[in-house]
mmCIF file of the C-alpha atoms, coordinates in Angstrom:
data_MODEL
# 
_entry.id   MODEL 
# 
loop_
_atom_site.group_PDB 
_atom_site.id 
_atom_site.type_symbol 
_atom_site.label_atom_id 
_atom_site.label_alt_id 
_atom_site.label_comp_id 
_atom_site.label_asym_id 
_atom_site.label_entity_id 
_atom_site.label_seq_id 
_atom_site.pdbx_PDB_ins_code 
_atom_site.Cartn_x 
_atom_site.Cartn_y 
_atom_site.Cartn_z 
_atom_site.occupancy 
_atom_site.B_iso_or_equiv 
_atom_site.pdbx_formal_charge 
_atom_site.auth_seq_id 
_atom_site.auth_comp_id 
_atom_site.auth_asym_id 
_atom_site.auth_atom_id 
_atom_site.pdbx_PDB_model_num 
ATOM 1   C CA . UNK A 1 1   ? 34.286  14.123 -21.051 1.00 0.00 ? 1   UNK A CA 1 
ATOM 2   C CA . UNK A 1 2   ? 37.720  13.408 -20.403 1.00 0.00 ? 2   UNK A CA 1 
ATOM 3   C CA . UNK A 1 3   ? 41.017  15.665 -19.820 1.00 0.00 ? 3   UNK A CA 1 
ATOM 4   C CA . UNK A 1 4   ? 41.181  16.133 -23.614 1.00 0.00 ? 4   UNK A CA 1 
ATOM 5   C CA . UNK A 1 5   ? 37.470  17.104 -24.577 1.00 0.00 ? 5   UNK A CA 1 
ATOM 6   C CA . UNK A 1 6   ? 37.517  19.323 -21.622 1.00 0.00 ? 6   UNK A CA 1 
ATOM 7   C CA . UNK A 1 7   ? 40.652  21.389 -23.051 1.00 0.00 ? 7   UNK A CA 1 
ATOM 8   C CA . UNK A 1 8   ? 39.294  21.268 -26.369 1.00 0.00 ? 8   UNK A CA 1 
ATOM 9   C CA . UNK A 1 9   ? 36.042  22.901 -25.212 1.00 0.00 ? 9   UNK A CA 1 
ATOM 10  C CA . UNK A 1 10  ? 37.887  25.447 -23.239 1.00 0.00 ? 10  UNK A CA 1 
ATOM 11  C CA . UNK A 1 11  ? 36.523  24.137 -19.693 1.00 0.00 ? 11  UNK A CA 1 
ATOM 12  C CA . UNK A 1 12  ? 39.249  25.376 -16.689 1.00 0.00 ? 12  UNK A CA 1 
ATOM 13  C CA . UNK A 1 13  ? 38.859  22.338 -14.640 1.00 0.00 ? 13  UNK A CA 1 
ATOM 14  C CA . UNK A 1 14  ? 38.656  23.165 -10.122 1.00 0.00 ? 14  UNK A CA 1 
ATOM 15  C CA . UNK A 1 15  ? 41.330  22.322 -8.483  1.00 0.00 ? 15  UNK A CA 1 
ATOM 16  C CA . UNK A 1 16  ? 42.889  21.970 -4.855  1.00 0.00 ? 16  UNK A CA 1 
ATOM 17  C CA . UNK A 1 17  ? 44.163  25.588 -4.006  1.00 0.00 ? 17  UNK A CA 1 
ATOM 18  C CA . UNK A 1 18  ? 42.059  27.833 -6.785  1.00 0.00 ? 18  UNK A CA 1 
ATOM 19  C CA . UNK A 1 19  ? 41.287  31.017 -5.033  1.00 0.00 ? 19  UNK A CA 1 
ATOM 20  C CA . UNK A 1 20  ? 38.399  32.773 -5.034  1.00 0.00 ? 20  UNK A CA 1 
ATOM 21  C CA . UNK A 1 21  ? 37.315  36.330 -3.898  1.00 0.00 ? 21  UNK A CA 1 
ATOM 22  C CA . UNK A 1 22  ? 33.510  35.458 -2.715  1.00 0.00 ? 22  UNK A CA 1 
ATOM 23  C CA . UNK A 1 23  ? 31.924  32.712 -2.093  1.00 0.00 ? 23  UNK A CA 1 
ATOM 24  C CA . UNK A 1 24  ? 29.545  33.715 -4.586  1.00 0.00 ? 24  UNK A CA 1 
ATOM 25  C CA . UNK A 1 25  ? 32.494  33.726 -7.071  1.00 0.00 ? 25  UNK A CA 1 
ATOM 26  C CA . UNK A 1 26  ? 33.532  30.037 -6.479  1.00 0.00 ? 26  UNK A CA 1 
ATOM 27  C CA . UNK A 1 27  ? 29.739  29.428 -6.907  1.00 0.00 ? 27  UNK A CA 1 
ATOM 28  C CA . UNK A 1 28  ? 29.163  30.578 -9.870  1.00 0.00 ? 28  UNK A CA 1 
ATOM 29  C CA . UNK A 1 29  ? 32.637  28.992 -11.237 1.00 0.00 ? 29  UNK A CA 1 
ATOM 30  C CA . UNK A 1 30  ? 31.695  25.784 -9.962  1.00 0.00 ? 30  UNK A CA 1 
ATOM 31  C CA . UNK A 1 31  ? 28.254  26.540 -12.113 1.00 0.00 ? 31  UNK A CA 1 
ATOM 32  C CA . UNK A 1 32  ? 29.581  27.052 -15.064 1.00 0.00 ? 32  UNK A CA 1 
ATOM 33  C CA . UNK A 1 33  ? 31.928  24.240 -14.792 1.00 0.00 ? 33  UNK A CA 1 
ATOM 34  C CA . UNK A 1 34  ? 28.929  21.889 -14.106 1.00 0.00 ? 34  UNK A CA 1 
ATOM 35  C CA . UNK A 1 35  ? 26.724  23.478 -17.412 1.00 0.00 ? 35  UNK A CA 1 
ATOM 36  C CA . UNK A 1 36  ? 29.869  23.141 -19.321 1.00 0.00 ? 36  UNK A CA 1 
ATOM 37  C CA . UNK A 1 37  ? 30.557  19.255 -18.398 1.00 0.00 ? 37  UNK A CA 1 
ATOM 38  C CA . UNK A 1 38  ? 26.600  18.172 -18.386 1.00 0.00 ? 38  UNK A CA 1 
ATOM 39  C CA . UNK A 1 39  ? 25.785  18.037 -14.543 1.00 0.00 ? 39  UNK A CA 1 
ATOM 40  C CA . UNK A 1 40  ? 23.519  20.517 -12.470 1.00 0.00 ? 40  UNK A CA 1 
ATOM 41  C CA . UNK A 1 41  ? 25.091  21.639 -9.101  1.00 0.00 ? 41  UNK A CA 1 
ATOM 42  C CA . UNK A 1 42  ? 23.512  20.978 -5.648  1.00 0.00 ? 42  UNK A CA 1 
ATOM 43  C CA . UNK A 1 43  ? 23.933  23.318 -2.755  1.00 0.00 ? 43  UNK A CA 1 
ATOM 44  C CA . UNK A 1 44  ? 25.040  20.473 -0.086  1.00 0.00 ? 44  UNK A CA 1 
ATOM 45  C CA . UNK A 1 45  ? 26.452  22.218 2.868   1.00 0.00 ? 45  UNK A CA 1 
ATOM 46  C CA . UNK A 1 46  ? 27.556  24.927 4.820   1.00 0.00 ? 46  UNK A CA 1 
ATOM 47  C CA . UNK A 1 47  ? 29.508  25.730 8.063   1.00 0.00 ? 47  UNK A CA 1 
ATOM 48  C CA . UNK A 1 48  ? 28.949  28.790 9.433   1.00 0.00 ? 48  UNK A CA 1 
ATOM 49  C CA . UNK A 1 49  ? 30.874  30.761 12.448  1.00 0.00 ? 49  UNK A CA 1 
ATOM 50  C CA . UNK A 1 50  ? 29.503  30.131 15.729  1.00 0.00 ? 50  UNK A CA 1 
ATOM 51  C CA . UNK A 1 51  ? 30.198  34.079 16.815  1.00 0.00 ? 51  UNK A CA 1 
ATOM 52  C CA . UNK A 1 52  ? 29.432  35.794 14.098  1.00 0.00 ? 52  UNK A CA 1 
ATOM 53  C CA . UNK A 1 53  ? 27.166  33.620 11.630  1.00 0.00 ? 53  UNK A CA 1 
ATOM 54  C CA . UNK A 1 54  ? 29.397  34.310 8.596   1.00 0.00 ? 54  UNK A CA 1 
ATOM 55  C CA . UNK A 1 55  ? 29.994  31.076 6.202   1.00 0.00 ? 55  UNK A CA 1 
ATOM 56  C CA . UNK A 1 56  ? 32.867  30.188 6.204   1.00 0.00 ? 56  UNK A CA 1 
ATOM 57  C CA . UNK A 1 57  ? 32.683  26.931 4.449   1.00 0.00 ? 57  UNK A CA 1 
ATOM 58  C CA . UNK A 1 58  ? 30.594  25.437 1.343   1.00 0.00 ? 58  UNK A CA 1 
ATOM 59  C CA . UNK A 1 59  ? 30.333  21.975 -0.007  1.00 0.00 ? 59  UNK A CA 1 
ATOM 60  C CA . UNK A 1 60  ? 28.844  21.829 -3.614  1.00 0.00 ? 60  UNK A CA 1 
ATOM 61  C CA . UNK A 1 61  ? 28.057  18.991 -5.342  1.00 0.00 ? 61  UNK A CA 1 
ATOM 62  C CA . UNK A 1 62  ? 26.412  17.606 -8.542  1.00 0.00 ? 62  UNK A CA 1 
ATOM 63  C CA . UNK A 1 63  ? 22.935  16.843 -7.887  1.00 0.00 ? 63  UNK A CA 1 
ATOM 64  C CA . UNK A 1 64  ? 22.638  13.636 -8.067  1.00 0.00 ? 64  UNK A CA 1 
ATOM 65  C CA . UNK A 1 65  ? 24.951  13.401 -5.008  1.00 0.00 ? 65  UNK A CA 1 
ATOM 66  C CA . UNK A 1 66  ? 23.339  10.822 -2.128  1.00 0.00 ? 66  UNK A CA 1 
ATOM 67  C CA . UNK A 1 67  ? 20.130  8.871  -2.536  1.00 0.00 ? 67  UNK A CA 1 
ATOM 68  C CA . UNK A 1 68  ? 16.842  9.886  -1.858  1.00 0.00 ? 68  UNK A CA 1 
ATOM 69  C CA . UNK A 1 69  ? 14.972  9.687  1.661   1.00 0.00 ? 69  UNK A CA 1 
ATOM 70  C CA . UNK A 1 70  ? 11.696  8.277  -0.121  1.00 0.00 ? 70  UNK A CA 1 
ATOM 71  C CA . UNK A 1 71  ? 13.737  5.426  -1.244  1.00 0.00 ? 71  UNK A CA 1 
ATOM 72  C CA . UNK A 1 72  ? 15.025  3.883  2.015   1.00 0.00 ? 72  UNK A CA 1 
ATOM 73  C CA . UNK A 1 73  ? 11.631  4.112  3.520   1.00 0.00 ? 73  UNK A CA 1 
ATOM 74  C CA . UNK A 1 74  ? 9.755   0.803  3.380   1.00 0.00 ? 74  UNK A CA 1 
ATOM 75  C CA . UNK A 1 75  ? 6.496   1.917  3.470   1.00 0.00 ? 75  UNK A CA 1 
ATOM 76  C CA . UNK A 1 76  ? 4.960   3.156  0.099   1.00 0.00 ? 76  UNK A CA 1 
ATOM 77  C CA . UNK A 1 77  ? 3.295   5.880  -0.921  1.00 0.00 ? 77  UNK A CA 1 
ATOM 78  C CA . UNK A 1 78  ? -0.465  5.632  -1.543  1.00 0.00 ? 78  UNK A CA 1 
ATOM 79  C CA . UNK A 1 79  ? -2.355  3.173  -3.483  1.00 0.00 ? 79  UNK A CA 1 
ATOM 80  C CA . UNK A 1 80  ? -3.330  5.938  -5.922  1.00 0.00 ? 80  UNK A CA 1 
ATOM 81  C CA . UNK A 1 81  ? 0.042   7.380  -6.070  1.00 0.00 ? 81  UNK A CA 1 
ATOM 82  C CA . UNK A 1 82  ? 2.810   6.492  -8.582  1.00 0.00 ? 82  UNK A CA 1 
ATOM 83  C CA . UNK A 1 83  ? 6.475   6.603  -7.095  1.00 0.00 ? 83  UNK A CA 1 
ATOM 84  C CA . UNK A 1 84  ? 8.481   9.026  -8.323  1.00 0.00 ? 84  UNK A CA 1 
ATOM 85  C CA . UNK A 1 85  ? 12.132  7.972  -9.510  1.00 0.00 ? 85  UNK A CA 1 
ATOM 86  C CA . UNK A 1 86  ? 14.906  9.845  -7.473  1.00 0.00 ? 86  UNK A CA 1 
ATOM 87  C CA . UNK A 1 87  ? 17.027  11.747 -9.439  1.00 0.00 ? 87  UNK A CA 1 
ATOM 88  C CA . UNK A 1 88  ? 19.962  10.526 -7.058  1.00 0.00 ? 88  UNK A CA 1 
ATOM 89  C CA . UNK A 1 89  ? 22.451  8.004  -7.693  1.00 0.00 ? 89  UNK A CA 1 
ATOM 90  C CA . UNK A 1 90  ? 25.014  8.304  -5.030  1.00 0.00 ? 90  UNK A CA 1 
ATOM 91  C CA . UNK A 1 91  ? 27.407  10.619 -7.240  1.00 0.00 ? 91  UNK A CA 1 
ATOM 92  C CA . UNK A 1 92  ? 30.443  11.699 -5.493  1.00 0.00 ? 92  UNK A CA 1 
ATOM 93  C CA . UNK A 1 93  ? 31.549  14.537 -7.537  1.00 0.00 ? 93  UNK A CA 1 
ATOM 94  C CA . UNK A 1 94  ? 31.812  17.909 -5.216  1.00 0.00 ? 94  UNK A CA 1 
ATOM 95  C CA . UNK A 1 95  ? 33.867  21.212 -4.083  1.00 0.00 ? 95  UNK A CA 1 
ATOM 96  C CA . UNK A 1 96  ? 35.214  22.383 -0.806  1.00 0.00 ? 96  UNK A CA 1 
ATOM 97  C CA . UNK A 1 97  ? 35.694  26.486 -0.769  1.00 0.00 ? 97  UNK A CA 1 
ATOM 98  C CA . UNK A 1 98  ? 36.892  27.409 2.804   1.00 0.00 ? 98  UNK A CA 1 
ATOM 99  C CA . UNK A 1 99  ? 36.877  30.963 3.579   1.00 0.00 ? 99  UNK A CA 1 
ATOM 100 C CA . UNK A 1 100 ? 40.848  31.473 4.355   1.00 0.00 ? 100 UNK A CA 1 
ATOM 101 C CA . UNK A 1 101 ? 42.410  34.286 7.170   1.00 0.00 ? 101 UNK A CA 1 
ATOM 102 C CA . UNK A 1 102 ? 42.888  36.860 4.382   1.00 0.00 ? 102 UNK A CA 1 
ATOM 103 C CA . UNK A 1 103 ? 39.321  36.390 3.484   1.00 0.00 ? 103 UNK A CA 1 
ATOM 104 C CA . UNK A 1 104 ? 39.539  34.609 0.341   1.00 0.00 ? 104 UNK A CA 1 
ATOM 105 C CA . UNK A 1 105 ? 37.896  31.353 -1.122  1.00 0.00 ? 105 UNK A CA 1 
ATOM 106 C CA . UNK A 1 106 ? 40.033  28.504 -1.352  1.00 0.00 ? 106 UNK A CA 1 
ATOM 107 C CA . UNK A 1 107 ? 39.051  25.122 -2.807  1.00 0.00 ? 107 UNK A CA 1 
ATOM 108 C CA . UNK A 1 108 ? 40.306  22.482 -0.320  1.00 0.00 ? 108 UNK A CA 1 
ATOM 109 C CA . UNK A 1 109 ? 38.546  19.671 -2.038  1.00 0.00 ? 109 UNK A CA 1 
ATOM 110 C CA . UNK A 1 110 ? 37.610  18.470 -5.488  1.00 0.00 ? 110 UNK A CA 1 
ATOM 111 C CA . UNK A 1 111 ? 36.008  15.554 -6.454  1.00 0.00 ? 111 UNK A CA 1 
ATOM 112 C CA . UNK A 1 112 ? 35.595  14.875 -10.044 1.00 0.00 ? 112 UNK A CA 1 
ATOM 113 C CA . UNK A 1 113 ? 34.162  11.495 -10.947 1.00 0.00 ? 113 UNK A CA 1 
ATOM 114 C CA . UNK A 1 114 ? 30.997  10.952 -11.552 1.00 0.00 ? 114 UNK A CA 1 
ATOM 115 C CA . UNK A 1 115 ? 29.450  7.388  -11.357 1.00 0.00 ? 115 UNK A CA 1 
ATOM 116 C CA . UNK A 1 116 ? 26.522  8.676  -14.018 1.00 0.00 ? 116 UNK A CA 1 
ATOM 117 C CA . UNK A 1 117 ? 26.544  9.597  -17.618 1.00 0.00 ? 117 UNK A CA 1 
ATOM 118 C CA . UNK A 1 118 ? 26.579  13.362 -18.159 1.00 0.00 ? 118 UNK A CA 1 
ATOM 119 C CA . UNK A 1 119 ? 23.985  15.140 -20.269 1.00 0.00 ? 119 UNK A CA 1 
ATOM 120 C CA . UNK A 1 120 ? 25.641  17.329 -22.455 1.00 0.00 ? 120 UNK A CA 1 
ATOM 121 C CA . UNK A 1 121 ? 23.795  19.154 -25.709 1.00 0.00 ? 121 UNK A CA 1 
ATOM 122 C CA . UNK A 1 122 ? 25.314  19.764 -29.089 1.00 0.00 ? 122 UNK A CA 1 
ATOM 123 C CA . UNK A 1 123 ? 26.916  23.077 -27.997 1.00 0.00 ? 123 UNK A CA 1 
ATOM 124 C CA . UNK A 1 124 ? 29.109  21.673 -25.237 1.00 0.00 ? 124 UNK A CA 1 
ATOM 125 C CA . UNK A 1 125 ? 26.333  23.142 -23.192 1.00 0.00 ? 125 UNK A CA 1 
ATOM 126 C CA . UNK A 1 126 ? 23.783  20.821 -20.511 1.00 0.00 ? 126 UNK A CA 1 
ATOM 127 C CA . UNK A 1 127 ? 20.242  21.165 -20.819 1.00 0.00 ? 127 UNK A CA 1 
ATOM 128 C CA . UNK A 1 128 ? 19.551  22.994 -17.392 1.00 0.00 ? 128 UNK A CA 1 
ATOM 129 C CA . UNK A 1 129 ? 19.472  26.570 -19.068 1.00 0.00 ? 129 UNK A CA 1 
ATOM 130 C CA . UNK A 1 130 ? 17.255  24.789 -21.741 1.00 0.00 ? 130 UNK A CA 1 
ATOM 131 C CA . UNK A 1 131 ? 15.020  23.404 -18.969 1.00 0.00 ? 131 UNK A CA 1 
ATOM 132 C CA . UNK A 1 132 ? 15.055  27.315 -17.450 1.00 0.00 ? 132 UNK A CA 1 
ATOM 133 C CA . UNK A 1 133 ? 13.845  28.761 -21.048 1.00 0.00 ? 133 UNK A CA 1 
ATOM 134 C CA . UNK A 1 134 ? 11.282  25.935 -21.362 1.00 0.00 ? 134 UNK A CA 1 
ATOM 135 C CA . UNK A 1 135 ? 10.023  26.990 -17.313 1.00 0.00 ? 135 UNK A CA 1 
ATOM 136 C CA . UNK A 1 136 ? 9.996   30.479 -18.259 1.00 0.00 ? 136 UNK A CA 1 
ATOM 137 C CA . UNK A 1 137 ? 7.938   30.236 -21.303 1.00 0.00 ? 137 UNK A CA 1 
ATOM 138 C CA . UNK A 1 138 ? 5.243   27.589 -19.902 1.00 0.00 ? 138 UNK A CA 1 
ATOM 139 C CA . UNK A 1 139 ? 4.824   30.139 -17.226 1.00 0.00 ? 139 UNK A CA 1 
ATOM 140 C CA . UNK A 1 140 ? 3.944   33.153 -19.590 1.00 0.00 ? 140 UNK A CA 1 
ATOM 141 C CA . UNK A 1 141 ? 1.793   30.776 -21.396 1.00 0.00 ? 141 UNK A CA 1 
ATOM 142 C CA . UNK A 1 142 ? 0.140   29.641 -18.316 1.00 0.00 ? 142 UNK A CA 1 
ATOM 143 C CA . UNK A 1 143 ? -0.336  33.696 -17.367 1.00 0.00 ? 143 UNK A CA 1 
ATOM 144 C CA . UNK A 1 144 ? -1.845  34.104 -20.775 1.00 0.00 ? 144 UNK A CA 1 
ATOM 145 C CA . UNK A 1 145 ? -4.210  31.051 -20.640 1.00 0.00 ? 145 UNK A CA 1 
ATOM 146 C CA . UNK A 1 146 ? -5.110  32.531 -16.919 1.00 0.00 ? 146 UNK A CA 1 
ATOM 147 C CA . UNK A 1 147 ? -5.795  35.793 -18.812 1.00 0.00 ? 147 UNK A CA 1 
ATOM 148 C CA . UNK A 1 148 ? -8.201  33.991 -21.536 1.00 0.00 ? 148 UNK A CA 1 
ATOM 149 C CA . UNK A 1 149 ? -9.646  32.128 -18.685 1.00 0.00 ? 149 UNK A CA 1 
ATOM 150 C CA . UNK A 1 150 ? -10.717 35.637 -16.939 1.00 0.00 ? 150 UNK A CA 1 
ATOM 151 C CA . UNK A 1 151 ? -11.935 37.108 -20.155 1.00 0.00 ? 151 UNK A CA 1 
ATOM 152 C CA . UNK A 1 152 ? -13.847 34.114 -21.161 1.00 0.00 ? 152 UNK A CA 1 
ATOM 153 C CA . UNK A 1 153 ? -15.333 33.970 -17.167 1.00 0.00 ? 153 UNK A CA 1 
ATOM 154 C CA . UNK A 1 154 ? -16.412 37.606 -17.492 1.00 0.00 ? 154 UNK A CA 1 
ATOM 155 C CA . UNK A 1 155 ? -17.407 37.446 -21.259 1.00 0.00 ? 155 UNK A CA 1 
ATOM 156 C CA . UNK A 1 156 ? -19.843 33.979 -19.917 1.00 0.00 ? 156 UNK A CA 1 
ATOM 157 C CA . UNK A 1 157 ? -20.495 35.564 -16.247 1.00 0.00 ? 157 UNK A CA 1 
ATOM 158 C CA . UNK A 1 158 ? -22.056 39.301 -19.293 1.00 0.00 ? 158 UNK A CA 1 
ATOM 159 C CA . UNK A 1 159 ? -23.917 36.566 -21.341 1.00 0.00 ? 159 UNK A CA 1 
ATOM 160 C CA . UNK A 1 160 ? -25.798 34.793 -18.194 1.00 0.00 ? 160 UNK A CA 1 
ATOM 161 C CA . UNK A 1 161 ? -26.212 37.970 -17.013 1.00 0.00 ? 161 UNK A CA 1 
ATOM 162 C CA . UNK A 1 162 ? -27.734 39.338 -20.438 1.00 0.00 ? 162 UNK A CA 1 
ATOM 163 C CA . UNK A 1 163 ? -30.150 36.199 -20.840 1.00 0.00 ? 163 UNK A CA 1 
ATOM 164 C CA . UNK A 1 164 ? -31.156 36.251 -17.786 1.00 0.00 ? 164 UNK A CA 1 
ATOM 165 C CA . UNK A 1 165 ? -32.567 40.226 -17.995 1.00 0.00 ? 165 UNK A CA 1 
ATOM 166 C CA . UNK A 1 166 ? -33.749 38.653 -21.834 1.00 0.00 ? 166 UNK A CA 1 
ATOM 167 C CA . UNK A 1 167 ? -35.802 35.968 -19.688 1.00 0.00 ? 167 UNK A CA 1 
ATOM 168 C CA . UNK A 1 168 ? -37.305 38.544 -16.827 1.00 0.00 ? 168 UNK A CA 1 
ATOM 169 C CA . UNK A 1 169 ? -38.296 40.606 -19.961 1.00 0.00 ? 169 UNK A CA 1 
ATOM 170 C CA . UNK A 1 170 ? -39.567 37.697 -22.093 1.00 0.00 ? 170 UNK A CA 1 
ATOM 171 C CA . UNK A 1 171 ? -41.399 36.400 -18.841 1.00 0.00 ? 171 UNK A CA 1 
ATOM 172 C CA . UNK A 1 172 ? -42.522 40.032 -18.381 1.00 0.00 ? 172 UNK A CA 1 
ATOM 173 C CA . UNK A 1 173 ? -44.424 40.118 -21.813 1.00 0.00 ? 173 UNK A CA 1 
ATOM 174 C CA . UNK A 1 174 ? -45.418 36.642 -21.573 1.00 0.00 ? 174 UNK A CA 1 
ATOM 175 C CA . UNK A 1 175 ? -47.201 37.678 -18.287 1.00 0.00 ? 175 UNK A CA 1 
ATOM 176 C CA . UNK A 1 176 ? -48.782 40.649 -20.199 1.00 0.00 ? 176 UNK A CA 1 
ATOM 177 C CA . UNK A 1 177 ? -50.220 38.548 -23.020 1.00 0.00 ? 177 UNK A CA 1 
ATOM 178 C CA . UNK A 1 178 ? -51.704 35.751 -20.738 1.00 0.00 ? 178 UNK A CA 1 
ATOM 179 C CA . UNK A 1 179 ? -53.410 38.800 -19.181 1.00 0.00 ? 179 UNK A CA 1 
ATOM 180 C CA . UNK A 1 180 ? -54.577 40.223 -22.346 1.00 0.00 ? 180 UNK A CA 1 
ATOM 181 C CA . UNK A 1 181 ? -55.632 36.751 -23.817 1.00 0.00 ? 181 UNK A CA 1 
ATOM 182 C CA . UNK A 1 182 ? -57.534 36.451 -20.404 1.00 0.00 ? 182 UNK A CA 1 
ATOM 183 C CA . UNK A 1 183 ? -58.827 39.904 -20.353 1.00 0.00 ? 183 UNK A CA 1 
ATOM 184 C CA . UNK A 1 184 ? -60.635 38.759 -23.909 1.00 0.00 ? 184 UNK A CA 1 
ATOM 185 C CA . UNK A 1 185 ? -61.533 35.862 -22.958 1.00 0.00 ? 185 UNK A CA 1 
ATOM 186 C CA . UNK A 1 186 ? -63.614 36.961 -19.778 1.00 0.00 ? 186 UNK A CA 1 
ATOM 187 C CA . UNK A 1 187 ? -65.053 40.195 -22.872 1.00 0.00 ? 187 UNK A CA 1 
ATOM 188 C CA . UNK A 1 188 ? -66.268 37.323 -24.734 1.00 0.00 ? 188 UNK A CA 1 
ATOM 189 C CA . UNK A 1 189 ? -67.791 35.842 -22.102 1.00 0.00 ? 189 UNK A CA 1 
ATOM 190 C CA . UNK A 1 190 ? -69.217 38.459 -20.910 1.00 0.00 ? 190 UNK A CA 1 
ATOM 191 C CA . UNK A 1 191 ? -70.730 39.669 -24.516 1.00 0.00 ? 191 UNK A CA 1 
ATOM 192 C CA . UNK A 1 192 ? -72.095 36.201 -25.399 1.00 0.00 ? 192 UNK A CA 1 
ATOM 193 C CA . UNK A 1 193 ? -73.664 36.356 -21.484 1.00 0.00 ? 193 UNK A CA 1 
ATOM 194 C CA . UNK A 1 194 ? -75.795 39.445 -22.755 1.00 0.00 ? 194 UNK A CA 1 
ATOM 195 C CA . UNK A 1 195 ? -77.086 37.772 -26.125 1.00 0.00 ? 195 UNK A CA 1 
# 
């Protein structure tokens, strides 16, 4: 998108010296921003104080910021395993918030360009909330698959169960009737024994 598009849209573009009051504010500016243009945001860095462990610095970036540590490694993965392509591509787009002495969030760098096209859907709006819906409702399909799975296990694990009481009883009477046919068969012997 360039300046234009963005204005048209109604995107409010970071820049050097916006102020914000968290850092979970400038976050979830910088968020929107990125859904807006067609980019997913990165966590990158932090800086936290040495005495007290408070951040008080955040470096945010699109994610396809850098390249990916299984790339520069020369040995490959294993002969069964495809590579995977790395989502990185050496973008330099990012935002510096600094925490300043009055305790607000300044941006002290912006970086805009990217060196990738940006995915943007019909409604001005990227794909990653799409991607969250489409997550979200493979995992209640995959909980309600699980759930068939257990009543089909205990509905087979009832049926075994049942034949195999049908079979002791079958086996049972089975028993009983070789008996019987024996039982006559040693009567018959024993009558034509006496003729």
């Amino acid at each position: 998108m360039d300046v234009e598009e963005e204005e048209e849209a109604g995107i409010v573009e970071p820049c050097v010296g916006m102020e914000f009051e968290s850092e979970d504010a400038a976050r979830k500016f910088y968020s929107e921003y990125a859904r807006r243009l067609g980019f997913v945001v990165r966590v990158m860095q932090r800086r936290r104080s040495g005495i007290d462990g408070r951040t008080l610095a955040r470096r945010l970036g699109c994610n396809k910021q850098g390249f990916s540590p299984n790339n520069r490694t020369i040995v490959g993965p294993g002969p069964d395993k495809k590579p995977r392509p790395s989502a990185r591509e050496g973008c330099k787009a990012t935002i510096l918030v600094k925490m300043d002495k009055s305790g607000k969030w300044v941006v002290t760098r912006f970086e805009k360009d990217h060196n990738h096209p940006l995915v943007v859907t019909a409604s001005g709006f990227s794909s990653s909330g799409d991607k969250d819906k489409k997550i979200e409702e493979l995992t209640k399909e995959l909980e309600h698959q699980d759930h068939l799975c257990a009543t089909y296990r205990e509905k087979l694990v009832s049926f075994m169960n049942s034949i195999e009481e049908q079979t002791e009883e079958l086996a049972s009477k089975i028993q009983l009737i070789v008996d019987n046919v024996r039982k006559v068969e040693s009567e018959v012997q024993n009558f034509s024994r006496r003729r």
